[in-house]
CSV table of C-alpha atoms in Angstrom, one decimal:
chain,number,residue,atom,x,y,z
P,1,UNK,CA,-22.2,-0.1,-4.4
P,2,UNK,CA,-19.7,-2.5,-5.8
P,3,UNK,CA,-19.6,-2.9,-9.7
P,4,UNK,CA,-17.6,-6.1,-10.9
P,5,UNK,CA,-16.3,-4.9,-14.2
P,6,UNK,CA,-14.7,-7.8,-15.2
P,7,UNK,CA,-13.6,-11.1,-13.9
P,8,UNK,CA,-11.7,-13.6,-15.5
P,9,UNK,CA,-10.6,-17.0,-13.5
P,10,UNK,CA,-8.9,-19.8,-15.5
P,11,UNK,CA,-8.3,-23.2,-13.2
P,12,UNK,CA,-9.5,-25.7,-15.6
P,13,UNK,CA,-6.9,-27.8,-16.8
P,14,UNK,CA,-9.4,-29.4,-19.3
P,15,UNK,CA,-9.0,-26.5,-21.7
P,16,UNK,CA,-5.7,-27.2,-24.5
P,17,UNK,CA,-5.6,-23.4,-25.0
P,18,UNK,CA,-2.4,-22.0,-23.3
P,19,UNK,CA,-2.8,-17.9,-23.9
P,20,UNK,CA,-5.2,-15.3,-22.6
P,21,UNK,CA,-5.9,-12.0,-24.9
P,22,UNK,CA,-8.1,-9.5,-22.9
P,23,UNK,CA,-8.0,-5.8,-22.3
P,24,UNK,CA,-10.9,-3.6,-20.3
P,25,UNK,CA,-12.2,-0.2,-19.9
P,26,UNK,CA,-11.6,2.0,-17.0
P,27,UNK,CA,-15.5,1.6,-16.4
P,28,UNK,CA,-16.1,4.2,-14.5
P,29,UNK,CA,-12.6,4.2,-12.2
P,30,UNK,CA,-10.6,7.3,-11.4
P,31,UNK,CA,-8.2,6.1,-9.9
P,32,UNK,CA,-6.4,2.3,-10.4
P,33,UNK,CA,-4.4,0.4,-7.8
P,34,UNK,CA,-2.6,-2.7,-9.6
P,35,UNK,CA,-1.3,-5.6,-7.9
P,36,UNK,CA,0.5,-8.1,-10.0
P,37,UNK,CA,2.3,-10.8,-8.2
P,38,UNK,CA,4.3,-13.6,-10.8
P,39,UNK,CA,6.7,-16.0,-10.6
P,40,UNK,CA,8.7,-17.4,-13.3
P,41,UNK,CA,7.9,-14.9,-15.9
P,42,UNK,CA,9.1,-12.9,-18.6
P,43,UNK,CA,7.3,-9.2,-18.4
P,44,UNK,CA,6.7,-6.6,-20.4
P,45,UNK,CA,4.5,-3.6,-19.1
P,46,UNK,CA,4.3,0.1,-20.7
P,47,UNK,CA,1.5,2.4,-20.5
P,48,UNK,CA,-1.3,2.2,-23.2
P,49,UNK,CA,-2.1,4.3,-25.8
P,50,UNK,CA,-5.8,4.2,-25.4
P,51,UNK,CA,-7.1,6.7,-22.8
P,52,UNK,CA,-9.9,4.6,-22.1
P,53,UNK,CA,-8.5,1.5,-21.2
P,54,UNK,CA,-7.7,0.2,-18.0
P,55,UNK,CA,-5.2,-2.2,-19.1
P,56,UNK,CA,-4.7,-4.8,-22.0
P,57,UNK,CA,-2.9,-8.0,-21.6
P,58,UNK,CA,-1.1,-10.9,-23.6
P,59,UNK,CA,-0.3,-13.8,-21.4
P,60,UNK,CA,1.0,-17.2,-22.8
P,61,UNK,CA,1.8,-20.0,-20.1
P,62,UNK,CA,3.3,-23.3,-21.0
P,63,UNK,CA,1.4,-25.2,-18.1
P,64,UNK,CA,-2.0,-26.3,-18.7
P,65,UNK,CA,-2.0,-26.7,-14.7
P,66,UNK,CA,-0.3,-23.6,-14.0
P,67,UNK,CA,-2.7,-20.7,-15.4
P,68,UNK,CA,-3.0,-17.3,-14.6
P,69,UNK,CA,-5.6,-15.5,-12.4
P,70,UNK,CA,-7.0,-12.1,-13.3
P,71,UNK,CA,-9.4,-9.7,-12.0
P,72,UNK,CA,-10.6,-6.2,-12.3
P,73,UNK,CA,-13.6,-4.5,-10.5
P,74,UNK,CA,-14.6,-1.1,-9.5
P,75,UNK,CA,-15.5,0.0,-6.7
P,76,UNK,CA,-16.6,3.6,-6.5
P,77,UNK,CA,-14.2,5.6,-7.9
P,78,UNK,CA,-11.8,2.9,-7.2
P,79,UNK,CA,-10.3,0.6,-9.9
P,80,UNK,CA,-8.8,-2.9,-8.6
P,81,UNK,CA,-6.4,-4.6,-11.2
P,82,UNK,CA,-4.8,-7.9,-9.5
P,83,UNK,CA,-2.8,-10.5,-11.9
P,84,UNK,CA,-0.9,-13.9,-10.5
P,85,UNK,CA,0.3,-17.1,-11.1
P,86,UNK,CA,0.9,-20.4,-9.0
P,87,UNK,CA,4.9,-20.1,-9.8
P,88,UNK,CA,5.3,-17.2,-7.5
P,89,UNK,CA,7.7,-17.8,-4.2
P,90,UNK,CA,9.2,-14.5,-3.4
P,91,UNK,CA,10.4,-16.3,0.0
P,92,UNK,CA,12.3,-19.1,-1.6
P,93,UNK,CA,12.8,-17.8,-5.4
P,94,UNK,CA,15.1,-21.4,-5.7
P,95,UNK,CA,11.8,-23.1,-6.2
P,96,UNK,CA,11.1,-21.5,-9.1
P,97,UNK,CA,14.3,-22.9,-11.2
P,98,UNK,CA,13.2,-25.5,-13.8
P,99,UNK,CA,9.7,-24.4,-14.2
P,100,UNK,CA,8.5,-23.2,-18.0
P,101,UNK,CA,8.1,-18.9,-18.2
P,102,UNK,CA,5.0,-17.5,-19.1
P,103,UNK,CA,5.8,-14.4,-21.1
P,104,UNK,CA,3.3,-11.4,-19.8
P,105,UNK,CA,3.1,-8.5,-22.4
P,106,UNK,CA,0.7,-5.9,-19.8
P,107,UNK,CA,-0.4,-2.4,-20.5
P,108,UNK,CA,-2.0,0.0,-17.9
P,109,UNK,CA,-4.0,2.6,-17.8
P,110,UNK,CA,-2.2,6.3,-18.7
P,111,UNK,CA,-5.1,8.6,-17.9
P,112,UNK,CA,-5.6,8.0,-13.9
P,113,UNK,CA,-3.5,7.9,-11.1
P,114,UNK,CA,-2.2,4.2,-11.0
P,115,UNK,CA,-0.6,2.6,-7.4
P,116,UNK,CA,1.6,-0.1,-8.7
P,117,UNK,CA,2.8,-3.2,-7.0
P,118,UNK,CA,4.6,-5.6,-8.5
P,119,UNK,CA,6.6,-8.9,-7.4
P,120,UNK,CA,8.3,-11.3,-9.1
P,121,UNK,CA,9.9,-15.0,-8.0
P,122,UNK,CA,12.5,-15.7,-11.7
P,123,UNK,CA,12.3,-13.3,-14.2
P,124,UNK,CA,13.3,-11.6,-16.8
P,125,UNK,CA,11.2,-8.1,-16.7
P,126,UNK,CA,11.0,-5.1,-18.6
P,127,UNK,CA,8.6,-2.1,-17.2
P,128,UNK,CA,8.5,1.3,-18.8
P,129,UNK,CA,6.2,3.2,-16.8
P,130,UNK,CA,6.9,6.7,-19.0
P,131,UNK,CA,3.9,9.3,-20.1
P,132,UNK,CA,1.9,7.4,-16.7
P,133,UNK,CA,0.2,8.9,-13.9
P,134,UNK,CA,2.3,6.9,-11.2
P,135,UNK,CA,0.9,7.9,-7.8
P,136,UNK,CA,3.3,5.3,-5.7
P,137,UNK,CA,5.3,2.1,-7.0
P,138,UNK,CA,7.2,-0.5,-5.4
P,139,UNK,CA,8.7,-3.5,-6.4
P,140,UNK,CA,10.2,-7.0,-5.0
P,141,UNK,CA,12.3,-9.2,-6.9
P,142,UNK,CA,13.5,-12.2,-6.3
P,143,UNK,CA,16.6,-13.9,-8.7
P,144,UNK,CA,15.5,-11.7,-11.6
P,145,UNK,CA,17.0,-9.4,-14.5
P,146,UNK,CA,15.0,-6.2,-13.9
P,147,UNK,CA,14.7,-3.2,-16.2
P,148,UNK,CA,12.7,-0.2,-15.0
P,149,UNK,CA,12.6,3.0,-17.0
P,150,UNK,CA,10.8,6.4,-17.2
P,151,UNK,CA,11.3,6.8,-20.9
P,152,UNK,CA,8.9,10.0,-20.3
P,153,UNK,CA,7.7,12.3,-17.5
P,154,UNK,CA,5.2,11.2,-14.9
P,155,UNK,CA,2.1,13.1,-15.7
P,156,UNK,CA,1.6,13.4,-11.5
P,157,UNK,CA,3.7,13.6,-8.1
P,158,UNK,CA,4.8,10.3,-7.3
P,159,UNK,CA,5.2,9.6,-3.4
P,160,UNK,CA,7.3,7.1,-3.5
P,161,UNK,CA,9.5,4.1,-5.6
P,162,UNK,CA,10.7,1.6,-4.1
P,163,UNK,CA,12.7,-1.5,-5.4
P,164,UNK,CA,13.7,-4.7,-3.3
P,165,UNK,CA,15.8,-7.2,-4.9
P,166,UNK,CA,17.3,-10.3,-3.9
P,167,UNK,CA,19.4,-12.1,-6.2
P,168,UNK,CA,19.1,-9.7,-9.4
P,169,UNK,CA,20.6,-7.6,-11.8
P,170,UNK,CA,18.5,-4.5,-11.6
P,171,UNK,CA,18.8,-1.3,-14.0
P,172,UNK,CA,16.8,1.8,-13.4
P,173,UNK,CA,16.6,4.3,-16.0
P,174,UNK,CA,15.3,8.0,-16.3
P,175,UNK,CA,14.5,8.1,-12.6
P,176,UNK,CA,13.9,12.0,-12.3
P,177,UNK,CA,11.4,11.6,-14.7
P,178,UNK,CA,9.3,9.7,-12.2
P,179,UNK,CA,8.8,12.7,-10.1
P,180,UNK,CA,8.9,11.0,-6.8
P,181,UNK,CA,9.7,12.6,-3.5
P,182,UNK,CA,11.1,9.5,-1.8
P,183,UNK,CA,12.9,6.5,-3.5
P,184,UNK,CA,14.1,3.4,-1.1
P,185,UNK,CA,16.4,0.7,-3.2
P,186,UNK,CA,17.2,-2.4,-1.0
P,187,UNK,CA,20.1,-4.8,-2.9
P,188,UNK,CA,20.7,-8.3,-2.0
P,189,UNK,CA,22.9,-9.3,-4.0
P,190,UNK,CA,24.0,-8.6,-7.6
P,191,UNK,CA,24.2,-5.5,-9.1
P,192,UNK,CA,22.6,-2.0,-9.5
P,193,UNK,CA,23.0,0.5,-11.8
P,194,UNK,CA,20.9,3.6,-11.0
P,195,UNK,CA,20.7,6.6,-13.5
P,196,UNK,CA,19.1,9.9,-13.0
P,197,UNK,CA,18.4,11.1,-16.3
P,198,UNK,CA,15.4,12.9,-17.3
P,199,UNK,CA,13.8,16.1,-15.9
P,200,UNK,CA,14.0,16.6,-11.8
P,201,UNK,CA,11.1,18.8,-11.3
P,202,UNK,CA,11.0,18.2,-7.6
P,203,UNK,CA,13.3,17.4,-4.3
P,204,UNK,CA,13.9,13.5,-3.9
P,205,UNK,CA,15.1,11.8,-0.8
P,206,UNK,CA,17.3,9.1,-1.8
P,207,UNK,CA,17.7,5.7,0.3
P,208,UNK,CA,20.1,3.0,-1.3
P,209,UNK,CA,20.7,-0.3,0.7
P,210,UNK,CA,23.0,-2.9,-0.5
P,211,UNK,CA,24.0,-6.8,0.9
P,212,UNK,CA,26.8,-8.3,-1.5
P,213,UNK,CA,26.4,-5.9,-4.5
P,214,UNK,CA,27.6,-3.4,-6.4
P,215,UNK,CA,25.2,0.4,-6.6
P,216,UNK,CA,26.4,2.6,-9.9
P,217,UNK,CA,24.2,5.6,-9.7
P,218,UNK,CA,24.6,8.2,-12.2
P,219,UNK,CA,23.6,11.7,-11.3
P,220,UNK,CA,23.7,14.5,-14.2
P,221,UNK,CA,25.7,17.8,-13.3
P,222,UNK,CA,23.0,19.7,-13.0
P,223,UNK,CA,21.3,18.3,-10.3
P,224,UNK,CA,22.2,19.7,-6.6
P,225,UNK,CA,22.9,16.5,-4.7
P,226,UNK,CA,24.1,15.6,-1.2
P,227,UNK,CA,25.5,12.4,-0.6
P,228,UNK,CA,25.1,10.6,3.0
P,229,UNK,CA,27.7,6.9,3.1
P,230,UNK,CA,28.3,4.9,6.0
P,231,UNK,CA,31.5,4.8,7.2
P,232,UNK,CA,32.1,0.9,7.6
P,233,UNK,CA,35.4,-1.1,6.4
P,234,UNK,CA,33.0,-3.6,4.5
P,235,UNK,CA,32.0,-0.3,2.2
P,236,UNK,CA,33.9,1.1,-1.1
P,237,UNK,CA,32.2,4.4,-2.0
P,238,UNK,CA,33.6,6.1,-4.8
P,239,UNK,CA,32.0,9.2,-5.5
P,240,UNK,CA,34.1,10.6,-9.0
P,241,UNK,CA,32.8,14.1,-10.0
P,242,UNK,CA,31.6,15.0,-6.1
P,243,UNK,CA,34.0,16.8,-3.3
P,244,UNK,CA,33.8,15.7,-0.3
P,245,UNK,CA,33.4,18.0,3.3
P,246,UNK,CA,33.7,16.8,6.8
């Protein structure tokens, strides 16, 4: 049986208010899979504080014709959070120069297992996903300034993070803390810095692609690491505080 928790759909342009404050219980869901899909934005996400909740948001748009469509429902067990807007065009992010930024503040749930997927046309975001209970995350970005940090251990095994950007400068922090077993980062170009901090409590397979970028990843002493590089004349890998065999 399907259960609609809560649906909110703003496409009225007749209304002269410009924000939406809203938050929802879990409502019966175990389990959350979020899908949040924005275009020219300004984000902030963290995890809430309330154990109950399934997320809270703070959204103000400057477009009475451009307004943001929300929706949560259960299903089973099964928690759906989705959240858009009509500025969104991953494929051509151009598009999205000149328009007005909403400004997003979003917190998810922090007591279930949350499946995060999040995209993003021009940005300017800023996700802290520590002290969650991230089950997979990926994350496509189009001409964006991305921060993504684990300020705190994952409560759960993560499967997998991955990050795609195009034309960004993208800064991932605390990344052992996320307790993921594979992590796949795809560069287009613009620059990456990648630091490993936090507490590696399980083996991580590492993927890093890069078009015309720059990858800094910092890797703390302690952690036993084998490094894989191409060997192609377009590449500069310098790997300062590793020896190298073969």
């Amino acid at each position: 049986m399907k259960t609609v928790v809560a649906i909110l759909l703003l496409c009225s342009t007749a209304f002269a208010q410009r924000s939406l404050n809203t938050s929802e219980n879990l409502g019966g869901a175990k389990t959350i899979r979020a899908v949040i899909k924005l275009g020219a934005v300004d984000l902030r996400l963290r995890a809430t504080h309330d154990p109950d909740k399934a997320f809270s948001l703070s959204y103000n748009y400057g477009e009475e014709e451009k307004v943001p469509r929300l929706m949560y429902e259960v299903q089973g067990d099964d928690g759906v959070f989705t959240l858009s807007n009509d500025k969104q065009d991953n494929s051509f992010p151009f598009l999205n120069f000149g328009k007005s930024k909403d400004s997003v503040s979003l917190e998810l749930a922090n007591s279930v297992p949350v499946s995060l997927d999040m995209g993003f046309g021009v940005c300017d975001a800023s996700v802290d996903l520590g002290g969650m209970e991230l089950s997979n995350a990926t994350f496509a970005t189009g001409v964006c300034s991305f921060d993504l940090n684990f300020s705190s251990p994952n409560k759960i095994d993560c499967a997998n993070v991955t990050v795609k950007t195009g034309i960004s400068s993208v800064t991932v922090e605390n990344l052992s803390n996320a307790r993921a077993k594979s992590i796949d980062i795809n560069g287009g170009l613009g620059s990456i810095k990648v630091d490993f901090g936090g507490k590696l409590v399980t083996n991580c397979d590492v993927r890093v692609k890069t078009g015309l970028g720059s990858v800094d990843i910092a890797i703390p002493s302690d952690i036993n690491t084998t490094i894989t590089t191409p060997e192609s004349f377009l590449t500069s890998v310098d790997v300062a505080g590793f020896y190298s065999q073969g």
